[in-house]
Short mmCIF file of C-alpha atoms and ligand atoms in Angstrom, two decimals:
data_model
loop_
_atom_site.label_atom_id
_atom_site.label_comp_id
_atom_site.label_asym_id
_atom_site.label_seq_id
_atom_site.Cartn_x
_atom_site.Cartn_y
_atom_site.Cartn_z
CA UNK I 1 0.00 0.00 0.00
CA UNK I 2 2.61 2.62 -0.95
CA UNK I 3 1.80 5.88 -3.24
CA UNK I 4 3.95 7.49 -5.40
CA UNK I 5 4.09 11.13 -4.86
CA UNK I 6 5.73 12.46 -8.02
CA UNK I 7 7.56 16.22 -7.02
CA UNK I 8 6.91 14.89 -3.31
CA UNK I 9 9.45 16.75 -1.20
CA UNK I 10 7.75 19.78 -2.25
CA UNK I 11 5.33 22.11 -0.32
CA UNK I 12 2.15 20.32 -1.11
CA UNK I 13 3.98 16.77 -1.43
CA UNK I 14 4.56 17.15 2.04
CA UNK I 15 1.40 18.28 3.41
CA UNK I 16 -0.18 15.03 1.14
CA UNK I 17 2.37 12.82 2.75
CA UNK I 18 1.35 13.25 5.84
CA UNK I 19 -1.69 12.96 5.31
CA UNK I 20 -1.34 9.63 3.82
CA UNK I 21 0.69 8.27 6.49
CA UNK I 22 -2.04 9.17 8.80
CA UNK I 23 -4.54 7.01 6.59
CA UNK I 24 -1.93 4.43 6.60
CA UNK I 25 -0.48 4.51 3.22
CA UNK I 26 3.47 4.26 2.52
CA UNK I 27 4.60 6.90 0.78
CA UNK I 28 7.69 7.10 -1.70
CA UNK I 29 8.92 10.60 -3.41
CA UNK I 30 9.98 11.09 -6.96
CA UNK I 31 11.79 14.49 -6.45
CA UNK I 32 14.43 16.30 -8.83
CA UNK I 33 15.23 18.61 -5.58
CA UNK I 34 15.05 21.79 -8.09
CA UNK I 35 18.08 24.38 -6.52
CA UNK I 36 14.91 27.47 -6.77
CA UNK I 37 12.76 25.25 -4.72
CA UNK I 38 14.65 23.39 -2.27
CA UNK I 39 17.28 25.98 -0.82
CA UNK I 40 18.21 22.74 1.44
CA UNK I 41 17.32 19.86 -0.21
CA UNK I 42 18.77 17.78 2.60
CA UNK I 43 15.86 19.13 5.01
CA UNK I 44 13.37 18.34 2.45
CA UNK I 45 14.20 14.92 2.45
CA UNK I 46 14.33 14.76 5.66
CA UNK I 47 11.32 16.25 6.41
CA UNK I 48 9.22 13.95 3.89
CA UNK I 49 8.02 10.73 5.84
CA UNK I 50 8.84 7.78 3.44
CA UNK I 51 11.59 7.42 0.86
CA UNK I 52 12.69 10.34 -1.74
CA UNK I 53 13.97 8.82 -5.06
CA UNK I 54 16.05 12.01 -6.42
CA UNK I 55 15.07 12.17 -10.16
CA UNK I 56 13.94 14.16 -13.08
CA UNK I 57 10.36 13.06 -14.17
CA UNK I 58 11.03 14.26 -17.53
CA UNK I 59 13.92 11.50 -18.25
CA UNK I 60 12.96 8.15 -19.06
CA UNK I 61 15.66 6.21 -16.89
CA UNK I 62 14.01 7.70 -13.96
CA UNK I 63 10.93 5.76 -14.36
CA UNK I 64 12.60 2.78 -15.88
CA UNK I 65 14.99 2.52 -12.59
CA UNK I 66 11.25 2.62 -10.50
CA UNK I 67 10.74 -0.19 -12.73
CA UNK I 68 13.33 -1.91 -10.77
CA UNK I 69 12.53 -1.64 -7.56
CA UNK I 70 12.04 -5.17 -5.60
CA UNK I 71 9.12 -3.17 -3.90
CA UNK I 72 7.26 -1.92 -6.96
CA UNK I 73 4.59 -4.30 -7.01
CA UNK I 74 3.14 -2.61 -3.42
CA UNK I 75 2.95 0.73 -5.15
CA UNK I 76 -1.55 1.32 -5.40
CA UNK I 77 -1.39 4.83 -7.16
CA UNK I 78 0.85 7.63 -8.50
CA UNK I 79 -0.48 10.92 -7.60
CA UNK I 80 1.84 13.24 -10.25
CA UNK I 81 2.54 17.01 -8.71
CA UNK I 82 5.95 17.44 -10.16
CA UNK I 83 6.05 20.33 -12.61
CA UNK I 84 8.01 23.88 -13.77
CA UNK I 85 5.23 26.05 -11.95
CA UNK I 86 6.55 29.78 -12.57
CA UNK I 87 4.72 31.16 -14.41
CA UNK I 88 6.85 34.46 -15.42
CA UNK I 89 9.44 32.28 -16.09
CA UNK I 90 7.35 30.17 -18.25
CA UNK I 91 7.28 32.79 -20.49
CA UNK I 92 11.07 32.68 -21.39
CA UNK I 93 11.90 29.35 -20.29
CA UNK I 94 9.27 27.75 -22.57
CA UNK I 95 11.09 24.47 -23.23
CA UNK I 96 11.93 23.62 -19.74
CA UNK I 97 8.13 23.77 -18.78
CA UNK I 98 7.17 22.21 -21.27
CA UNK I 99 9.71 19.25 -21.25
CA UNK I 100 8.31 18.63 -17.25
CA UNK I 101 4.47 19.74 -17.75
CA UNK I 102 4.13 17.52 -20.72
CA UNK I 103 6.94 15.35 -21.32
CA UNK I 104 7.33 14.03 -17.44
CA UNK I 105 3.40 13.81 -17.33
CA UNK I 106 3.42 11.45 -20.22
CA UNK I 107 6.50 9.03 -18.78
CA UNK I 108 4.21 9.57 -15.21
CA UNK I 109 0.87 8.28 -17.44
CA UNK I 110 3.42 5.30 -19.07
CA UNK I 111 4.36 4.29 -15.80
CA UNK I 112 0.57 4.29 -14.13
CA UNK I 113 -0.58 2.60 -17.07
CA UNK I 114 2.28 -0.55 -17.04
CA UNK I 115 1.75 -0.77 -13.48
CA UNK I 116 -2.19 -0.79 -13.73
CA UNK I 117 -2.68 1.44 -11.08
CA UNK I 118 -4.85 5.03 -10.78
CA UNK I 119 -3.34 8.34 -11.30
CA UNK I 120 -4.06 11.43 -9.64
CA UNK I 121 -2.33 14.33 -11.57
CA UNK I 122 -2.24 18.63 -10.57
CA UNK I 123 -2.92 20.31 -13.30
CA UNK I 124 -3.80 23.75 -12.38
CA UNK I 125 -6.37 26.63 -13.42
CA UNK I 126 -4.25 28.07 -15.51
CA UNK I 127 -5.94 26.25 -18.17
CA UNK I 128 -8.51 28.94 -18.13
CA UNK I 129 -6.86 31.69 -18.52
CA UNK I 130 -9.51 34.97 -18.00
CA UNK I 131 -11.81 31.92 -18.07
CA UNK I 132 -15.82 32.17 -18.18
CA UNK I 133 -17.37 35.53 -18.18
CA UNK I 134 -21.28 36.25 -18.17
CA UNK I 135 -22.06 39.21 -20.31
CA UNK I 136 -25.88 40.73 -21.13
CA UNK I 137 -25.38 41.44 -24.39
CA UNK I 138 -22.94 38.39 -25.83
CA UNK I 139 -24.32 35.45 -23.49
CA UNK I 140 -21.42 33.31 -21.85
CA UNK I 141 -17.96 33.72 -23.13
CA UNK I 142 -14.19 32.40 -22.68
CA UNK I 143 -11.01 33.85 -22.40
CA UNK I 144 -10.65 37.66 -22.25
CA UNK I 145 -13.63 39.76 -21.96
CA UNK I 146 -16.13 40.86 -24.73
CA UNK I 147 -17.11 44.12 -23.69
CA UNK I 148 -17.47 46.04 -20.65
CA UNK I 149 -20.44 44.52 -19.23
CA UNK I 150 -18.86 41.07 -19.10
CA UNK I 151 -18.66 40.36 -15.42
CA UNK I 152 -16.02 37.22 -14.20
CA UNK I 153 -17.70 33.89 -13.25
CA UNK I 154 -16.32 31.05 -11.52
CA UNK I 155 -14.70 28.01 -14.15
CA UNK I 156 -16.36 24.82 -14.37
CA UNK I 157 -14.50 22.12 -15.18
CA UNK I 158 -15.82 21.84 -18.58
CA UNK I 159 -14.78 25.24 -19.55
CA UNK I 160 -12.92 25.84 -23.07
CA UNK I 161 -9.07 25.84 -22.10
CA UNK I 162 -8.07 29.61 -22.71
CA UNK I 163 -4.64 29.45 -21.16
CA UNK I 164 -2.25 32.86 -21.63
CA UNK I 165 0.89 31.74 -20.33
CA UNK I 166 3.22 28.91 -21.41
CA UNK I 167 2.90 27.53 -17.95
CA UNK I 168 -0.83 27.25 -18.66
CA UNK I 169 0.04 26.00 -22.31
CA UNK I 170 1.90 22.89 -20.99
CA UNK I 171 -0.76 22.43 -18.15
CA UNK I 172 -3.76 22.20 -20.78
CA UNK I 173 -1.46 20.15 -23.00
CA UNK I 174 -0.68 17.70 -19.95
CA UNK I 175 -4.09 17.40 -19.32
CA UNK I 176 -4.63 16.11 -23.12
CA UNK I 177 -1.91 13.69 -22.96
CA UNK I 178 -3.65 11.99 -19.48
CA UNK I 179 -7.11 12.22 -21.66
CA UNK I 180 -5.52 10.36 -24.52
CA UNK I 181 -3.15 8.22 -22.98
CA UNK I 182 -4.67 6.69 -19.67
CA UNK I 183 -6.22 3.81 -20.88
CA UNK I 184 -7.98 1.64 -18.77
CA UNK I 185 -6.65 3.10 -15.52
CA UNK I 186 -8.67 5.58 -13.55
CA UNK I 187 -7.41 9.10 -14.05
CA UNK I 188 -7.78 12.18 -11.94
CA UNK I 189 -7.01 15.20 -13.13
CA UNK I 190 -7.14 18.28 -10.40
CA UNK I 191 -7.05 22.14 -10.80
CA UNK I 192 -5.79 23.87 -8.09
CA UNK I 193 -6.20 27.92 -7.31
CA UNK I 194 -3.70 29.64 -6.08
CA UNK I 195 -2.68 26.85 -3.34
CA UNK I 196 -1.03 28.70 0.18
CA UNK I 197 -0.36 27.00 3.72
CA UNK I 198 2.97 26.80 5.66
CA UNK I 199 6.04 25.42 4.26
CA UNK I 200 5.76 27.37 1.08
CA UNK I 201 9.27 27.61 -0.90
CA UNK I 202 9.76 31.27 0.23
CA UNK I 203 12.88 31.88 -1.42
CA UNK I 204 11.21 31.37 -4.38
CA UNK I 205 10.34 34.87 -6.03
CA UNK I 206 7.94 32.90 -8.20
CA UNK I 207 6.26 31.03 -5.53
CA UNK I 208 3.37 33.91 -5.96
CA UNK I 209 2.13 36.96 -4.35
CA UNK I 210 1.52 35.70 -0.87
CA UNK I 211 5.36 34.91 -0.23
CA UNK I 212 6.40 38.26 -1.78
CA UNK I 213 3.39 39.95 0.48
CA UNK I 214 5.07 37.88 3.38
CA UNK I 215 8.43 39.35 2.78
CA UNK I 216 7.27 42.99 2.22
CA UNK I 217 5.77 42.59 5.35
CA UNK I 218 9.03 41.42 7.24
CA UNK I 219 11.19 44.19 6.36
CA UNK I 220 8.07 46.91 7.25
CA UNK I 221 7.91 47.83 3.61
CA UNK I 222 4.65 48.65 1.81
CA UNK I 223 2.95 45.90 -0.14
CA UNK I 224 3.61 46.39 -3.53
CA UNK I 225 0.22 45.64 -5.29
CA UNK I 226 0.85 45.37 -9.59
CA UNK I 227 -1.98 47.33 -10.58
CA UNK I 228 -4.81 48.97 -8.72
CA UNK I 229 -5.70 45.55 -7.08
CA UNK I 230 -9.06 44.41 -8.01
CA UNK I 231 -7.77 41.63 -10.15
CA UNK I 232 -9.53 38.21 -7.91
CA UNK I 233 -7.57 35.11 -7.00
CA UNK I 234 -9.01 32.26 -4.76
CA UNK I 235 -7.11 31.47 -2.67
CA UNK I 236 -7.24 27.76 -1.44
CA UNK I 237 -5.47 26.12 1.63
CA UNK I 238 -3.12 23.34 0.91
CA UNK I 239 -5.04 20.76 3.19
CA UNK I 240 -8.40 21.40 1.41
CA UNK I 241 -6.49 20.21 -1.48
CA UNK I 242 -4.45 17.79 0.06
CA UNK I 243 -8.12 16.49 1.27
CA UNK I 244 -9.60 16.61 -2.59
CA UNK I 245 -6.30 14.94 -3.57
CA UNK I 246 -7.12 12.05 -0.63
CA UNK I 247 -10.30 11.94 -1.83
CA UNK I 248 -9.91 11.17 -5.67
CA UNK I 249 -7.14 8.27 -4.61
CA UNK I 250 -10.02 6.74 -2.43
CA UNK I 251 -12.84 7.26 -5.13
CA UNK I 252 -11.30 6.72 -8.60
CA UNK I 253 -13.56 7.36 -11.55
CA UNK I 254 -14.06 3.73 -13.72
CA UNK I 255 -10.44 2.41 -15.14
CA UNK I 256 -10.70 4.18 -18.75
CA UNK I 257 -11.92 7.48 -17.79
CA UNK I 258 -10.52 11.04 -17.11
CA UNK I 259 -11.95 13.19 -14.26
CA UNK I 260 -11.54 16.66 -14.32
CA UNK I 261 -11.77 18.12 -10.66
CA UNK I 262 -11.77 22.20 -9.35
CA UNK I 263 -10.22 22.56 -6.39
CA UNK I 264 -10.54 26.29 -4.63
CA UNK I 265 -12.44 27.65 -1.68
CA UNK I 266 -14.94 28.86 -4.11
CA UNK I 267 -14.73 32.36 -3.05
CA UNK I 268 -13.63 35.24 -4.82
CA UNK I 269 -10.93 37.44 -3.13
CA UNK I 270 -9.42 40.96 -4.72
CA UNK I 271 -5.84 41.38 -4.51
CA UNK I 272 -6.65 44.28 -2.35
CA UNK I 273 -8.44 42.35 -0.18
CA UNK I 274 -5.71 39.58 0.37
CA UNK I 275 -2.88 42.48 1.11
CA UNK I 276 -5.21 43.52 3.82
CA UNK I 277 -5.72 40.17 4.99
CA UNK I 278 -2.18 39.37 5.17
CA UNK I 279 -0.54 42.85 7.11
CA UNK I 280 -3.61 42.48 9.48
CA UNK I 281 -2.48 38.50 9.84
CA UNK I 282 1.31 40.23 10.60
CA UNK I 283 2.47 40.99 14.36
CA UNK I 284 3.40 44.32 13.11
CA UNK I 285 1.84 47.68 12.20
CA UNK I 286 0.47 47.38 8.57
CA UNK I 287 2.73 49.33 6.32
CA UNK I 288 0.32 50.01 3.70
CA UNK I 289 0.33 49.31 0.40
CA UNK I 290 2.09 50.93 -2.76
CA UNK I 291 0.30 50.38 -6.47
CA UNK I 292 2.92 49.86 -9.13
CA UNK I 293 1.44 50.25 -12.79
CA UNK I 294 2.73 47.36 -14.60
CA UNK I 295 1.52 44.26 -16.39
CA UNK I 296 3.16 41.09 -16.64
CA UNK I 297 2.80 39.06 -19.55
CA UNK I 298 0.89 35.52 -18.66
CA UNK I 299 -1.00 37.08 -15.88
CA UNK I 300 -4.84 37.40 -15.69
CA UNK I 301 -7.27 39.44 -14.04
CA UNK I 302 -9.44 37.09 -12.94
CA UNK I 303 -10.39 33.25 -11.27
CA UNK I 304 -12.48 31.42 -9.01
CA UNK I 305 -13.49 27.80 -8.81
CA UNK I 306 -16.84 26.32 -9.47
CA UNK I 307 -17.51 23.64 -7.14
CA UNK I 308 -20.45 22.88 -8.37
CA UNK I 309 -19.27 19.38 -9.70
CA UNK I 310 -17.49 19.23 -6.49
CA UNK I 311 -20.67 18.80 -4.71
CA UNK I 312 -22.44 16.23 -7.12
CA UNK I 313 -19.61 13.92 -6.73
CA UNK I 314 -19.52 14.18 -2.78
CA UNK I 315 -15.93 15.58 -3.04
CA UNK I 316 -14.61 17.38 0.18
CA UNK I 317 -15.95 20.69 0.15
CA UNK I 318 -13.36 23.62 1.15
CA UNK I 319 -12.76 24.06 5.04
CA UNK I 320 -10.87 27.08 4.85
CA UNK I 321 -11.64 30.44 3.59
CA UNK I 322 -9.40 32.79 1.81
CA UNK I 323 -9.04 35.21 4.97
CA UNK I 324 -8.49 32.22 7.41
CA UNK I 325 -5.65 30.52 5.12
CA UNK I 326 -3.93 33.76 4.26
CA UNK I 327 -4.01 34.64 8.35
CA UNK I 328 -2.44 31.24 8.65
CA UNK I 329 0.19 30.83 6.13
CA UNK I 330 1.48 34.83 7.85
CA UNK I 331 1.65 33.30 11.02
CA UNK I 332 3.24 30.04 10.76
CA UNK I 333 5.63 31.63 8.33
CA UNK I 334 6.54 34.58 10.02
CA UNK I 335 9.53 32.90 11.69
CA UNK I 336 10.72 30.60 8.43
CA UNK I 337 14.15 32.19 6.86
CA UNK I 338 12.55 33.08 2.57
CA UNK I 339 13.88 35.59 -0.10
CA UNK I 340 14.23 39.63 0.59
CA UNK I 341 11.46 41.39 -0.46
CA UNK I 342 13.63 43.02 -3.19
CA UNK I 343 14.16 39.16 -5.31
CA UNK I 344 10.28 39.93 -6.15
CA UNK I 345 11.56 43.28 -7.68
CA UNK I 346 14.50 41.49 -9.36
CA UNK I 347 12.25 38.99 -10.71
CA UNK I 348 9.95 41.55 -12.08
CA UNK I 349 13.15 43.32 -13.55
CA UNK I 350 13.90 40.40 -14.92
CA UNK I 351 10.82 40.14 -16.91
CA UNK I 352 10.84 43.83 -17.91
CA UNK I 353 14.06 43.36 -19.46
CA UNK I 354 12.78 40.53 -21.57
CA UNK I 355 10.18 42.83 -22.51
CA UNK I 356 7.42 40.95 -20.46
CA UNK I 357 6.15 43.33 -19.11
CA UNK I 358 3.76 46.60 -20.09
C1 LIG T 1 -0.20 31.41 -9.21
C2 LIG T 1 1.04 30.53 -9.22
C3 LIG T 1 0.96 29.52 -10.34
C4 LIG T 1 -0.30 28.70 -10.20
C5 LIG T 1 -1.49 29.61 -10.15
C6 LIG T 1 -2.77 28.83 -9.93
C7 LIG T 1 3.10 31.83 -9.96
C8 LIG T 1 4.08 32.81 -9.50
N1 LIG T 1 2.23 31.38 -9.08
O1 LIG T 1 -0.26 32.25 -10.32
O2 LIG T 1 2.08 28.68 -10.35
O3 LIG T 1 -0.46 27.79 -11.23
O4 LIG T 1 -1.33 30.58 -9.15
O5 LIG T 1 -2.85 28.41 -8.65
O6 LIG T 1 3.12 31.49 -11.07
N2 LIG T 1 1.20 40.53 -7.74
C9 LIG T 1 1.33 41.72 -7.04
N3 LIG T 1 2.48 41.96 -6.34
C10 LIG T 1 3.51 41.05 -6.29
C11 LIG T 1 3.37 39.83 -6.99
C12 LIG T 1 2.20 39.60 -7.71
O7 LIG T 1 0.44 42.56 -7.07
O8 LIG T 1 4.51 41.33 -5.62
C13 LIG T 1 -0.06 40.27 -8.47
C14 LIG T 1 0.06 39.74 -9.89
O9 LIG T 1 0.16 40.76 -10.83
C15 LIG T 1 -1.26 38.98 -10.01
C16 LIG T 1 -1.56 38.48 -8.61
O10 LIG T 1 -0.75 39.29 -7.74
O11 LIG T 1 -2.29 39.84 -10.45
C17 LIG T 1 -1.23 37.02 -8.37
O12 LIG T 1 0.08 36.79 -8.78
P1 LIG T 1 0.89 35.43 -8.52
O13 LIG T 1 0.52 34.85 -7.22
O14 LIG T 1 2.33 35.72 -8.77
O15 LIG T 1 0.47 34.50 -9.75
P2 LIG T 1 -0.83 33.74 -10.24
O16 LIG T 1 -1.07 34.12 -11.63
O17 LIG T 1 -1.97 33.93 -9.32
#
């Protein structure tokens, strides 16, 4: 009874492994220990309650050496979270997302499928893009907006893919290789929001806003909001998704098909709102917040989950609002060592000078 958590010895890995354990499941890690991620890959491992394998998921020898393993006939599932998840970066580092989003995906589908056992993959919600809007005039519509009186509405699963970043791209294509490839094994493929909760990578300057919010709020600086803040996030806790995740290993769909599987809190949050959630989470006096007017390229305005299928299926619903998890993840990582606020302005330089941003 042992589960193969691919990209394992990171943030959510972790939070899933322990989980499992709890429900009495081994757990083994497939883990390339990625330098931006794991600042001490040592503690990572150490921290992760089973075995960590140190491989790439996008070479083929990794899963062929699995292959070897006297213990690989107790493996009962691979839940696949390794993936290039920056998406900034994805935007001039196209082939190295692509070569984990899609080309590890498909060796992690191969292996499931020689193995005959269920998958549970991450995809994420960048798939959407802008995603559904409703709109008086023009009805329902995806992607970007059709005119001003198009208001956002939460993505259902079966949503046209509308992705605007290459890390969205290689998520939507991921998702088609699982469609087309998992045959006769269960499949479940999940789309996290923006996923928060301690243990974060925080020297990460493309772990996303929270961590960069975190830091700003560390060194007493303002928080520097790109924009004038209304874009929406939601903003989902790692152990609602860590329970979704638990949930689709314990109630594969038939061997054959593909489920496709929100998970958010459902609740739509401005960025506004989550900078004021997160200095009033802080033990120190809120040091406001600065608007910087900038656009990156592969970012969108707006998302929220539908959970609508969530319900039908008898899924875990969300325990954790936006404002509780964002409270949280400030507290319990107010003492943990991350990046100076300034690597978020590097990484935006970065960006600039590539001519990603306007
Ligand atoms: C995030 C994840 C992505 C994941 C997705 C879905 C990144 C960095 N993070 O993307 O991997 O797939 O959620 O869960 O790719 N902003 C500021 N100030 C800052 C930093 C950002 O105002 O210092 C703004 C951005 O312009 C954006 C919003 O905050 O409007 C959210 O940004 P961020 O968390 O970086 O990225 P997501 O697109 O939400």
């Amino acid at each position: 009874m042992t589960v193969l958590i691919t990209g394992g010895a990171g943030f959510i890995g972790q939070h899933l492994a322990r989980r499992l354990r709890t429900a009495g499941h081994d757990v083994l890690a497939l883990d390339s220990l990625l330098g931006q991620v794991h600042l001490d890959p040592d503690a990572s491992v150490a921290a992760f309650p089973g075995e960590v394998v140190v491989g790439d998921v996008a070479e083929a020898a990794t899963w062929e050496n699995l292959d070897q393993r006297d213990d690989i006939d107790t493996l009962t599932a691979v839940v696949h979270l390794a993936a290039e998840t920056g998406t900034g970066q994805s935007m001039y580092e196209p082939e190295r997302h692509r070569r984990v989003n899609v080309g590890g995906t498909k060796l992690a589908v191969a292996f499931a499928q020689r193995h005959a056992i269920p998958l549970v993959a991450l995809s994420s919600r960048a798939v959407y893009g802008e995603g559904r809007h409703g709109c008086p005039v023009h009805g329902t519509t995806f992607g970007s907006p059709c005119c001003e009186r198009a208001v956002p509405e939460a993505s259902q699963e079966s949503d046209e893919h509308r992705p605007v970043s290459v890390y969205g791209e290689t998520k939507s294509e991921g998702e088609t290789v699982i469609a087309r490839r998992a045959d006769g094994i269960p499949a479940t493929i999940l789309r996290p929001q923006n996923v928060i909760g301690a243990g974060q990578a925080l020297h990460n300057p493309y772990t996303g806003v929270l961590a960069a919010f975190l830091a700003m709020l560390k060194e007493g600086r303002p928080l520097t909001v790109y924009g004038d803040g209304s874009q929406t996030r939601d903003v989902v806790h790692v152990s609602d998704l860590v329970e979704t995740i638990a949930w689709s290993l314990d109630n594969p769909p038939t061997p054959g098909e593909t489920r496709i599987l929100n998970s958010g809190s459902g609740i739509r949050t401005t960025l506004l709102e989550l900078a004021e959630c997160a200095a009033a989470g802080a033990p120190v006096v809120s040091p406001g917040i600065t608007h910087l007017d900038v656009h990156r390229a592969g970012d969108i305005d707006h998302a929220c989950a539908d959970l609508t299928l969530t319900r039908e299926l008898g899924a875990p619903l969300p325990r954790w609002s936006p404002a509780d998890a964002v409270a949280e993840f400030i507290t319990r990582s107010w003492t943990e060592t991350g990046a100076p606020a300034d690597a978020w302005d590097d990484a935006l330089d970065e960006l600039s000078q590539r001519g990603l941003t306007s």
